[in-house]
Short mmCIF file of C-alpha atoms and ligand atoms in Angstrom, two decimals:
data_model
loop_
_atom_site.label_atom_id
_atom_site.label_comp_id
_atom_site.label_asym_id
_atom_site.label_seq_id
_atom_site.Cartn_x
_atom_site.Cartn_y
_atom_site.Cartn_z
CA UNK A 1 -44.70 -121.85 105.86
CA UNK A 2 -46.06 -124.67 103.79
CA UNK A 3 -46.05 -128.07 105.02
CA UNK A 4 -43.90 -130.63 103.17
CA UNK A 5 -46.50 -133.44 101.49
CA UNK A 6 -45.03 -136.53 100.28
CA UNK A 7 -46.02 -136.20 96.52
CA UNK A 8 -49.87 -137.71 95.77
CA UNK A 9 -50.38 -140.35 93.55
CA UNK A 10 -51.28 -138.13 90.68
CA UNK A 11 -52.32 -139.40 87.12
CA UNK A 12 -49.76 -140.49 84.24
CA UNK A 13 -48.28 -137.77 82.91
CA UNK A 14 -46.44 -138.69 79.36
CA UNK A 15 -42.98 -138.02 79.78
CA UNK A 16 -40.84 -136.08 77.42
CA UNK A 17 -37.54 -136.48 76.44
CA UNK A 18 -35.04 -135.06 78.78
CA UNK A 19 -33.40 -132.01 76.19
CA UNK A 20 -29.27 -131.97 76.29
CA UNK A 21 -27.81 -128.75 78.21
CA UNK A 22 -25.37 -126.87 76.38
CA UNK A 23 -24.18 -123.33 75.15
CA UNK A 24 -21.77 -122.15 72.74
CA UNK A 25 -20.36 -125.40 72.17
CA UNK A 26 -23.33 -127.40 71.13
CA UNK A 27 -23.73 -124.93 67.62
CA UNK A 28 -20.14 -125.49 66.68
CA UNK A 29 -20.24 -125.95 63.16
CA UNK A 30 -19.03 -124.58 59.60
CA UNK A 31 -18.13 -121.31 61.21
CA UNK A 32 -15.59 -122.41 63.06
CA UNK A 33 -14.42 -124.96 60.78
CA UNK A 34 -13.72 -121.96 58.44
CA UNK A 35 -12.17 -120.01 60.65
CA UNK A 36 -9.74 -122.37 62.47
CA UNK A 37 -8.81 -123.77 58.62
CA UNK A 38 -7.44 -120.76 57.70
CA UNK A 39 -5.45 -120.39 60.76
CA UNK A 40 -3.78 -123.92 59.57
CA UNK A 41 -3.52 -123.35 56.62
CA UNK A 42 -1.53 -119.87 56.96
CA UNK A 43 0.24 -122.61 59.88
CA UNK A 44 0.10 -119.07 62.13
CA UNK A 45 -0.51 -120.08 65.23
CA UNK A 46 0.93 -116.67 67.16
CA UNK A 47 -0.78 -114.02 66.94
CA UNK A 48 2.03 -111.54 67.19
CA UNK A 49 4.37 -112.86 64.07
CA UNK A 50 4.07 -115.50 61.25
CA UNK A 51 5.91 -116.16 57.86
CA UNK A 52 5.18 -112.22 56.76
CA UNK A 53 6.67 -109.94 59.93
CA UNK A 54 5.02 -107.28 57.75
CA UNK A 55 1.85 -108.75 57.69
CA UNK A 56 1.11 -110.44 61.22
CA UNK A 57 -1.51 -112.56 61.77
CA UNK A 58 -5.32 -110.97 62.58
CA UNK A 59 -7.49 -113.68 64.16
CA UNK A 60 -6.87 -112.03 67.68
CA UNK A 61 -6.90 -108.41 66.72
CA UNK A 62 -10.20 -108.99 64.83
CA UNK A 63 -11.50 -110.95 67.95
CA UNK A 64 -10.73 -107.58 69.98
CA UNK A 65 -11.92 -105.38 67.53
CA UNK A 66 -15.12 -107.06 67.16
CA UNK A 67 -15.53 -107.91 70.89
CA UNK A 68 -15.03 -104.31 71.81
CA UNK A 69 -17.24 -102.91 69.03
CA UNK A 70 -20.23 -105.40 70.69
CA UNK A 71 -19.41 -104.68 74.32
CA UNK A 72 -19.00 -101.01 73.42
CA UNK A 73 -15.78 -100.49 75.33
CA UNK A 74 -12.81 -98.85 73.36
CA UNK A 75 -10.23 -101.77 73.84
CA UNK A 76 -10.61 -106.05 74.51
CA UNK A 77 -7.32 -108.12 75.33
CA UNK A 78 -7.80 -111.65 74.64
CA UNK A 79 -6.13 -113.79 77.27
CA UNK A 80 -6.13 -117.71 78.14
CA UNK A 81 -9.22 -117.69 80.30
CA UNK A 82 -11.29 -116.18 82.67
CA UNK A 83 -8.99 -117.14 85.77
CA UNK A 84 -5.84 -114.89 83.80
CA UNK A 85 -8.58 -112.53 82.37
CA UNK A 86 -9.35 -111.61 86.34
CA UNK A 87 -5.85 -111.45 87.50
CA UNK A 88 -4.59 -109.17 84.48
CA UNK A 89 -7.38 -106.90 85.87
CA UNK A 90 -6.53 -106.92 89.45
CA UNK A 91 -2.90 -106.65 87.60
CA UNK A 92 -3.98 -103.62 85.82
CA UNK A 93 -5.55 -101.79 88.71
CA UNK A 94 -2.21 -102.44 90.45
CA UNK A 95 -4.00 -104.07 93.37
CA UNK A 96 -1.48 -106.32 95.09
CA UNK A 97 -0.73 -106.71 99.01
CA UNK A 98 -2.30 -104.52 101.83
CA UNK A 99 -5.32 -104.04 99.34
CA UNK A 100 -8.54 -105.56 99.74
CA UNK A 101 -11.35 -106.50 97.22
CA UNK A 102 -14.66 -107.02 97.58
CA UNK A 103 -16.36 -110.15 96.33
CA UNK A 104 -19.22 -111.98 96.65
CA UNK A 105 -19.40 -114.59 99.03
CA UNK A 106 -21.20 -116.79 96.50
CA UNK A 107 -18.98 -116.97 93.04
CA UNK A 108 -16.82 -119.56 91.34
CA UNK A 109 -13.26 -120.30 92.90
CA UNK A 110 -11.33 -117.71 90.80
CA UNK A 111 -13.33 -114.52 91.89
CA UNK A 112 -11.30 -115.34 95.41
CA UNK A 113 -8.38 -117.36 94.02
CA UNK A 114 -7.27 -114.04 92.03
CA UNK A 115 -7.03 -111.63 94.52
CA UNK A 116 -5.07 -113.95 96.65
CA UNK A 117 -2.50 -114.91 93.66
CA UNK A 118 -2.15 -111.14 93.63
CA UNK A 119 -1.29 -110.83 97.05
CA UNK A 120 -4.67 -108.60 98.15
CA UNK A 121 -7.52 -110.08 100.71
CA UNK A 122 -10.41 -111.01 99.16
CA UNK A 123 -13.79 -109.60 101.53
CA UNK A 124 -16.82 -111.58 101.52
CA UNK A 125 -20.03 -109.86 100.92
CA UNK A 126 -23.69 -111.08 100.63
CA UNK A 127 -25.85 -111.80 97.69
CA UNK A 128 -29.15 -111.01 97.25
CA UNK A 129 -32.61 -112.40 95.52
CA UNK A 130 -30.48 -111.67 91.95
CA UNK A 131 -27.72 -113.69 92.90
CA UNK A 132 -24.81 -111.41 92.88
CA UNK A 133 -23.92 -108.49 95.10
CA UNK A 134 -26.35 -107.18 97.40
CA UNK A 135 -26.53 -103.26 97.33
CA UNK A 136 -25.23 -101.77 100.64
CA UNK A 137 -22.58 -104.22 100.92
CA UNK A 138 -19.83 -101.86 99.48
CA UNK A 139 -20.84 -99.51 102.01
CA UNK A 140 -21.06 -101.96 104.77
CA UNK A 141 -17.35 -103.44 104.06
CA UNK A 142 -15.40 -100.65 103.22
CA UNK A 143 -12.26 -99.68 104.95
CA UNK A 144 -9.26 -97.36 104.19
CA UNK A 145 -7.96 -100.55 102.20
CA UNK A 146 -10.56 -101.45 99.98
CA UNK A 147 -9.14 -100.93 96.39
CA UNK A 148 -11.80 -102.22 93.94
CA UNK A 149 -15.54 -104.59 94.01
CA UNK A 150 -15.56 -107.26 91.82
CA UNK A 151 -19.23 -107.81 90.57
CA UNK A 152 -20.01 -111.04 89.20
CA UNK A 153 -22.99 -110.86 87.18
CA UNK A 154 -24.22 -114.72 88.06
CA UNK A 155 -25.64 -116.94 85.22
CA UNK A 156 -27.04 -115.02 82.76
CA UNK A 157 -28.06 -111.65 84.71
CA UNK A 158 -26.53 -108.47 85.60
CA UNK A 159 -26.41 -107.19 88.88
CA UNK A 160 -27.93 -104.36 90.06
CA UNK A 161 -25.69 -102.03 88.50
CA UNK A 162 -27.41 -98.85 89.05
CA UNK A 163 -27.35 -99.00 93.06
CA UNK A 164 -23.45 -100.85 93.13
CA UNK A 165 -22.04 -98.27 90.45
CA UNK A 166 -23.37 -95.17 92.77
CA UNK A 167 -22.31 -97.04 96.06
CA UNK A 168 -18.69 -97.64 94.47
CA UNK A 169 -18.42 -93.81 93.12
CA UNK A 170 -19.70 -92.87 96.67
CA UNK A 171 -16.39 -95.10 97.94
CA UNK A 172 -13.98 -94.13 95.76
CA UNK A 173 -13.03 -97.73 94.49
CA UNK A 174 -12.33 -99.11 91.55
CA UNK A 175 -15.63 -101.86 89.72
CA UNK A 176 -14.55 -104.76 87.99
CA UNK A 177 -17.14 -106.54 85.99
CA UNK A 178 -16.32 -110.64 85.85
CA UNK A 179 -19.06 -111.47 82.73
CA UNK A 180 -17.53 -114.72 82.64
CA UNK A 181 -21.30 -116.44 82.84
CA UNK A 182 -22.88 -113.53 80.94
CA UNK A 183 -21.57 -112.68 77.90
CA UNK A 184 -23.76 -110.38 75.87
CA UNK A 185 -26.29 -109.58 78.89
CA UNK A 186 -27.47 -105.65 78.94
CA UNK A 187 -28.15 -103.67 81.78
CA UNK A 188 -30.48 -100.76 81.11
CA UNK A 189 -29.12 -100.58 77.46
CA UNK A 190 -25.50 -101.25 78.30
CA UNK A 191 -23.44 -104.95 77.93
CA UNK A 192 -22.55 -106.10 81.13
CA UNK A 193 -18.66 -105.45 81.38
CA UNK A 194 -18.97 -102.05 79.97
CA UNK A 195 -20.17 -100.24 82.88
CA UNK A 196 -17.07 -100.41 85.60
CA UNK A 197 -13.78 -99.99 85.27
CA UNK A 198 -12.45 -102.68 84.15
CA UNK A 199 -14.62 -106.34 82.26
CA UNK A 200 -13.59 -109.91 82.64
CA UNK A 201 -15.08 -112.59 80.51
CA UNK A 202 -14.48 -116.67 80.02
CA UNK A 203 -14.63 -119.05 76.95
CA UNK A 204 -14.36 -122.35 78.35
CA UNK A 205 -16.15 -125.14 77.10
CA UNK A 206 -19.67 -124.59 79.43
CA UNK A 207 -19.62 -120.94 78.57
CA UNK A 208 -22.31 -119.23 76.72
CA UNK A 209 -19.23 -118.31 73.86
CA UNK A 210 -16.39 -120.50 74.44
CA UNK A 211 -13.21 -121.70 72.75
CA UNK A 212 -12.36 -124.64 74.87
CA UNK A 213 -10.34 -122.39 77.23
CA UNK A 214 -10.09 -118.24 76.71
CA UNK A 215 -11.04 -114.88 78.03
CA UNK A 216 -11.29 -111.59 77.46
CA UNK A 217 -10.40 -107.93 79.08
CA UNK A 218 -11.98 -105.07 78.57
CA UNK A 219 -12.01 -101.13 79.35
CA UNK A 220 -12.19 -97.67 77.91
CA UNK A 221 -9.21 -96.11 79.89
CA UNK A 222 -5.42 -96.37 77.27
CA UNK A 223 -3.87 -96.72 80.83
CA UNK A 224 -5.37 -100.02 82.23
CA UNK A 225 -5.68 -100.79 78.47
CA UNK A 226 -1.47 -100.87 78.62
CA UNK A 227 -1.33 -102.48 81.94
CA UNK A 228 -3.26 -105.22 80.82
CA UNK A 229 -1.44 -105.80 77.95
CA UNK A 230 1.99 -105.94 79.66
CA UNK A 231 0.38 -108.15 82.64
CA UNK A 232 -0.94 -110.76 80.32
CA UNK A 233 2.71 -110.33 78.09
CA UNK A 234 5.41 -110.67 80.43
CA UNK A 235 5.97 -106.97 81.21
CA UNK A 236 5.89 -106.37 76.99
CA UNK A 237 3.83 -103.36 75.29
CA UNK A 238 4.15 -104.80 71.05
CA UNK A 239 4.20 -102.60 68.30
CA UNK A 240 0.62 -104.05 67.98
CA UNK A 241 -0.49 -102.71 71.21
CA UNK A 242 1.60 -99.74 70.75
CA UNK A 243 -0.54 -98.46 67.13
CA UNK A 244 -3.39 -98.80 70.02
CA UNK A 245 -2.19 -97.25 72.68
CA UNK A 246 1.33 -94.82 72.85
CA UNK A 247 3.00 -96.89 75.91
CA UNK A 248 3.01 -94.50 78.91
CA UNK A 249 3.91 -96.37 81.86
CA UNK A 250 7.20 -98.77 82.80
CA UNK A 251 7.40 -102.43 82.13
CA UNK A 252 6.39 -104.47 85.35
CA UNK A 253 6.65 -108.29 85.42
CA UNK A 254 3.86 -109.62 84.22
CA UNK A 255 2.35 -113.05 83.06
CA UNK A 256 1.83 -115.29 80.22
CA UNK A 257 -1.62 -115.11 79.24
CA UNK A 258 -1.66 -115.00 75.34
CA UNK A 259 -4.66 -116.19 73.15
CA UNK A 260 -3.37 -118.47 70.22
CA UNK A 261 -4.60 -117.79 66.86
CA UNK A 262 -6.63 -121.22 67.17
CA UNK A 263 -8.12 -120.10 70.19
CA UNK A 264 -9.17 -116.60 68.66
CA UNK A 265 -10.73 -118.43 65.52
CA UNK A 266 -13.12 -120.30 67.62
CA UNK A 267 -14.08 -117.48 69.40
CA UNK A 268 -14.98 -114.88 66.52
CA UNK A 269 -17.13 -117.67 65.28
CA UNK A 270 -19.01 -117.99 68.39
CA UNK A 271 -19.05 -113.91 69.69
CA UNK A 272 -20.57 -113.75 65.27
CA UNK A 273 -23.47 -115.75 67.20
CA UNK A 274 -23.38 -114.85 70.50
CA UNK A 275 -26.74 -113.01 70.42
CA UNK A 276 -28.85 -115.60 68.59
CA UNK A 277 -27.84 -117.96 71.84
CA UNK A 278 -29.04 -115.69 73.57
CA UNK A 279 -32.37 -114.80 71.88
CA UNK A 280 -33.12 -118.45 71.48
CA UNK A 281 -32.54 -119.00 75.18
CA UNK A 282 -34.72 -115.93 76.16
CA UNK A 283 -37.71 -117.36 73.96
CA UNK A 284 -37.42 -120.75 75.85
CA UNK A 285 -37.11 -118.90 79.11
CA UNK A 286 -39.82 -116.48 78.47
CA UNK A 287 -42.62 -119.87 77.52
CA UNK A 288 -41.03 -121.20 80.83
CA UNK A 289 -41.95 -118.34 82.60
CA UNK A 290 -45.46 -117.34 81.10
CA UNK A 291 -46.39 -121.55 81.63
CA UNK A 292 -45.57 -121.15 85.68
CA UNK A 293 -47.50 -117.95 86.33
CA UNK A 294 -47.12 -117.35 89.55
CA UNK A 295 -47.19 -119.88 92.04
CA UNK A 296 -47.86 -119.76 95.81
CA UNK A 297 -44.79 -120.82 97.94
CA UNK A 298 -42.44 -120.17 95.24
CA UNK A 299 -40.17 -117.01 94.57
CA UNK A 300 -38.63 -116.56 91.46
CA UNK A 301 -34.56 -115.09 91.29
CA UNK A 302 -34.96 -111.12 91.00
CA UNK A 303 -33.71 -110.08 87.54
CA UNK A 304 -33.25 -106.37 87.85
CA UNK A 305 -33.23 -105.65 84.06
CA UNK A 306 -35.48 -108.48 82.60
CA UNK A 307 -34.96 -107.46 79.25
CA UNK A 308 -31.43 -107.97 79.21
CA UNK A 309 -31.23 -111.35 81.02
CA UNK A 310 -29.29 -114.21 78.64
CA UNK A 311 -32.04 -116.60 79.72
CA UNK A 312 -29.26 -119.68 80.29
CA UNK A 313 -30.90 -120.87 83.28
CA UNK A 314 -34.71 -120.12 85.84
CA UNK A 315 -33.91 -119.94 89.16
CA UNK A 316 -36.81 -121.11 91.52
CA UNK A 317 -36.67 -120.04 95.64
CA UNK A 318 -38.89 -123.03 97.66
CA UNK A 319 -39.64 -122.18 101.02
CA UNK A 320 -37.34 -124.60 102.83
CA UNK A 321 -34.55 -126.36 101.88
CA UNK A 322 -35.81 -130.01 102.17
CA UNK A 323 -39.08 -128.81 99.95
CA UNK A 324 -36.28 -127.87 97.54
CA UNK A 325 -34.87 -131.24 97.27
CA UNK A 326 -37.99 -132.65 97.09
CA UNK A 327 -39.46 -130.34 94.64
CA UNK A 328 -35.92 -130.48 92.37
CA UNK A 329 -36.09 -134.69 92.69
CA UNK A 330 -39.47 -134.76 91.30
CA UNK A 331 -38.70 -132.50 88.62
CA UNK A 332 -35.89 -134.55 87.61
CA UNK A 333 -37.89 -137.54 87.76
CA UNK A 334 -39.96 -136.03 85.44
CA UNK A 335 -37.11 -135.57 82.89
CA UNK A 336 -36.41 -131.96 83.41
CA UNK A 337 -33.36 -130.96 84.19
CA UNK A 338 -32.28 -128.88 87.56
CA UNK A 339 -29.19 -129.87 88.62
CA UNK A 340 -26.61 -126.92 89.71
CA UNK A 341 -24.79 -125.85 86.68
CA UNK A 342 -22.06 -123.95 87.77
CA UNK A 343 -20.41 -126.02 90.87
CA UNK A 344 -19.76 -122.97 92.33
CA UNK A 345 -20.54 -122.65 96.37
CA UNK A 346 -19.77 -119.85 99.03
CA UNK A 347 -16.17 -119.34 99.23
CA UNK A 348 -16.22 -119.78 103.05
CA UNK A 349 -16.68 -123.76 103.17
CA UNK A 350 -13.76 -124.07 100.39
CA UNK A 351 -10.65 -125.78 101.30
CA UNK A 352 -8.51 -122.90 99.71
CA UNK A 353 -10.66 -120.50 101.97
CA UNK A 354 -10.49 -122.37 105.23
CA UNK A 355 -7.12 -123.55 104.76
CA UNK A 356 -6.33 -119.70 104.15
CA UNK A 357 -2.65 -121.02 102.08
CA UNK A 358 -1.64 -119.11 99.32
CA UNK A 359 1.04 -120.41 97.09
CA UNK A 360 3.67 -119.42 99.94
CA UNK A 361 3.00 -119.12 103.58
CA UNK A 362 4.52 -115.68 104.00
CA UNK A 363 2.36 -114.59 100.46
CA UNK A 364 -1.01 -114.98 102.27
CA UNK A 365 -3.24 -112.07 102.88
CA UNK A 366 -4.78 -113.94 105.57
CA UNK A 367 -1.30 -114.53 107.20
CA UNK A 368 -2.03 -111.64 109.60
CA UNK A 369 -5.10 -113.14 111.20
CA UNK A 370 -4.91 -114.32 114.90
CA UNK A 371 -8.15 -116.46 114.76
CA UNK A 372 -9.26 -118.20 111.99
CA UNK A 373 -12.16 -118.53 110.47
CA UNK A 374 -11.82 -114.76 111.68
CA UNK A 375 -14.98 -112.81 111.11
CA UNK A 376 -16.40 -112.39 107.58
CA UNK A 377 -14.87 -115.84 106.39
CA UNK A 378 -17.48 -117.84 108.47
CA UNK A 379 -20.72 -119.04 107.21
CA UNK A 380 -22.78 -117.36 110.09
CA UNK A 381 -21.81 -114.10 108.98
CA UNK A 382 -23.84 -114.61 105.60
CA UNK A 383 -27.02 -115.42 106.72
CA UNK A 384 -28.91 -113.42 103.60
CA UNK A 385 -26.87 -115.94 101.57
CA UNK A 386 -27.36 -118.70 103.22
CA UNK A 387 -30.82 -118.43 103.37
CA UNK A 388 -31.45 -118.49 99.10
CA UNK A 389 -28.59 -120.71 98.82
CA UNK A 390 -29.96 -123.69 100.51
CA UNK A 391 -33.13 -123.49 98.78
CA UNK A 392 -32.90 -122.75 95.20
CA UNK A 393 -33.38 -124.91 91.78
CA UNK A 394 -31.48 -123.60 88.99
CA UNK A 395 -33.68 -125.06 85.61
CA UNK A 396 -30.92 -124.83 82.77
CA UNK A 397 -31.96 -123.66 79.14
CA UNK A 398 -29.51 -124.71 76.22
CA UNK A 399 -29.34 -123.98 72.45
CA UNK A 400 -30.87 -127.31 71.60
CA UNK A 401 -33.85 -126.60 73.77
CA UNK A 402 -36.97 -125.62 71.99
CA UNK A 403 -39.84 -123.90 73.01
CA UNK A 404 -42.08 -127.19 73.99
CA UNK A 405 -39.48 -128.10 75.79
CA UNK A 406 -40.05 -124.50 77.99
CA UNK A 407 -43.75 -125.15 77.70
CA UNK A 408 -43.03 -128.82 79.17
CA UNK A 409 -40.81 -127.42 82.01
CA UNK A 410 -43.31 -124.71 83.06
CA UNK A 411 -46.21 -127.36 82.85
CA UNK A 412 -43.92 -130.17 84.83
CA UNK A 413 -43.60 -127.49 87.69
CA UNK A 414 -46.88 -126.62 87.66
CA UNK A 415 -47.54 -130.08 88.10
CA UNK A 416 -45.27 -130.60 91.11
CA UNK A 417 -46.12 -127.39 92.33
CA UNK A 418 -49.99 -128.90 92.82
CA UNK A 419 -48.67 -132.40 94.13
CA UNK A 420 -46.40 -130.81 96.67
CA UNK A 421 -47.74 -127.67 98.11
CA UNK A 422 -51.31 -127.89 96.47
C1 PLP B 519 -17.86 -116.02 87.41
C2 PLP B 519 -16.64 -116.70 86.86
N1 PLP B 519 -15.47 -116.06 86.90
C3 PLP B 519 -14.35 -116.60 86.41
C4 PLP B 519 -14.36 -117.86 85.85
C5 PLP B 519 -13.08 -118.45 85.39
O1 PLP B 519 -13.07 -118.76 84.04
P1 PLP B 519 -12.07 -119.85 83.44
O2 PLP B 519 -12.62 -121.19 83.78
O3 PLP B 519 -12.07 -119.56 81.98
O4 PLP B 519 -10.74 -119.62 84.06
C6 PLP B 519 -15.55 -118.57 85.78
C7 PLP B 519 -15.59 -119.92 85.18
O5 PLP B 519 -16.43 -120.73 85.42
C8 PLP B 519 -16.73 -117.99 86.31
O6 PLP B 519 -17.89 -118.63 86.29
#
């Protein structure tokens, strides 16, 4: 293990300006303004009726149509946001109490605040050197009651889908994709959402496409295509739906999670441009990468397809955690940025985790527990997750990046690199 230096005086380096983060929403522009103008001025703000009922609005259907045709599923349901998108798939599967999902232990609040709303136990499983589920976990966590995994393919990279799709056939559960950070990604020629069961994606404002808030749904089987639809539309299967998909099952109570016509506009302006975000990210990423080399005493994240990556953000591994915070100080010093974009943390140290409520008492899946933090929902059961979370930097790339500003990055690390464990 390297010994932590204090940082040598080292000569002047001219400092660069610090670039602005930012996604989807950054390129905003005429696209938009187009689309969301002719939304007002038709004033049709619901997608399923305006002044024509022969002639409803299309903003939403031609986000769908479009998403799917890009993701290369058969159907998309726009929905509210990535929070609804996840629960009208757990909805969809039918997962609800006695059922338990798999998730991993490191993913934003809603991967585990779903499967509670629905009633099911969320079970916490390690990550690995890619950041989302390790392979073997399925195997290692399954019981009689595991319904479904939820793979969250972290920042900008899929998972290892090869290994988790075999290891999820092998347990005869259902895979739900969340590709609410990953939009676009491929996996070994595939987009990311179109390989499990069922896809989740977000548009909020951070998001790599975004509409302020917004999701999207998708799958290839007419039943969880239905299901979806009357969980995110109060139990209802429209005549819209219904030219899709001949209903086939009963009504159910379902939610409210409609996309407005305003909403949809945004979006099919930004999923129009959703690769060139992600090809101008990739370029930054890639003079980021080839500037660094490789560098003794520092691991980089494991990207298992690195063609397909979105490039949104370089993950560095130090050895120790206090070399991290040094190492991430001094690069910030130096006006690059590498502060955590994503706020999320391991579900375990969350107050809605270790206060184990759900929105009832007698509605908690945890309810049945004698001890608690029972086993699996303590953080010395993770220690393959602990041990990358604690010392990581996450170096975000943005649209408004450009590729000097990847060249400066690779050459500021470099730099602290030599002053810290040269
Ligand atoms: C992995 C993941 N899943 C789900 C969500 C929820 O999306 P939303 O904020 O649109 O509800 C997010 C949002 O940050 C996310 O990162």
């Amino acid at each position: 293990m390297s010994a932590v230096s204090e940082p040598a005086v080292s000569p002047s380096v001219t400092l660069r300006a610090r670039p602005r983060p930012g996604l989807g929403a950054v390129w905003i522009g005429r696209e938009e303004e187009e689309l969301v103008m002719d939304v007002l001025k038709r004033k049709e703000l619901f997608r399923y009726y305006g002044r024509d009922p022969k002639n409803p609005p299309a903003m939403a259907a031609t986000l769908e149509n479009e998403f799917a045709a890009m993701m290369g599923t058969k159907y998309a349901l726009a929905v509210t946001s990535g929070t609804a998108a996840l629960e009208v798939a757990l909805g969809a599967l039918g997962i609800g109490p006695g059922d338990e999902v798999i998730v991993p232990a490191w993913s934003w609040i809603s991967c585990f605040t779903a499967v509670v709303r629905m009633g099911a136990l969320p079970v916490l499983a390690e990550i690995d050197e890619t950041f989302c589920l390790a392979p073997g976990e399925i195997a290692r966590l399954k019981t009689s009651r595991t319904k479904a995994v939820m793979v969250v393919h972290y920042q900008g990279v899929a998972a290892d889908m090869d290994a988790i799709l075999a290891e999820a056939r092998k347990a005869g559960i259902r895979v739900i994709e969340d590709c609410a950070e990953s939009p676009g990604v491929i996996y070994r020629g595939r987009r990311v959402g179109s390989m499990g069961d069922i896809g989740t994606y977000s548009f909020q404002y951070q998001k790599t496409m975004t509409s302020g808030e917004g999701g999207m749904v998708v799958m290839n089987d007419p039943v969880l295509y239905e299901r979806a639809v009357r969980m995110h539309d109060i139990g209802q299967m429209r005549v819209y739906h219904s030219q899709i998909v001949p209903p086939q099952v009963p009504s159910f109570s379902g939610s409210q999670f409609r996309m407005t016509e305003l909403s949809a506009a945004v979006a099919l302006a930004q999923l129009r441009r959703l690769d060139r975000v992600r090809a101008h990210c990739r370029s930054v990423q890639d003079r980021v990468r080839r500037g660094m080399g490789k560098l003794k005493g520092i691991g980089y994240r494991h990207i298992p397809d690195p063609e397909g990556d979105s490039g949104i953000e370089v993950y560095l591994y130090l050895e120790t955690s206090e070399l991290a915070a040094k190492f991430g100080a001094r690069l910030n010093a130096l006006n690059v940025n590498c502060e955590k974009t994503t706020g999320t943390y391991c579900h375990y140290g969350r107050e809605y985790c270790v206060q184990r409520q759900a929105s009832s008492p007698s509605a908690s899946p945890f309810a049945s527990f004698k001890e608690w933090p029972a086993k699996g929902y303590r953080k010395e059961d993770f220690p393959r997750t602990e041990g990358l979370i604690c010392r990581f930097l996450a170096m975000p790339i943005g649209v408004l990046y450009s590729e000097e500003d990847g060249d400066y990055m690779a050459a500021m690390v470099r730099r602290v690199h030599g002053e810290l464990l040269g």
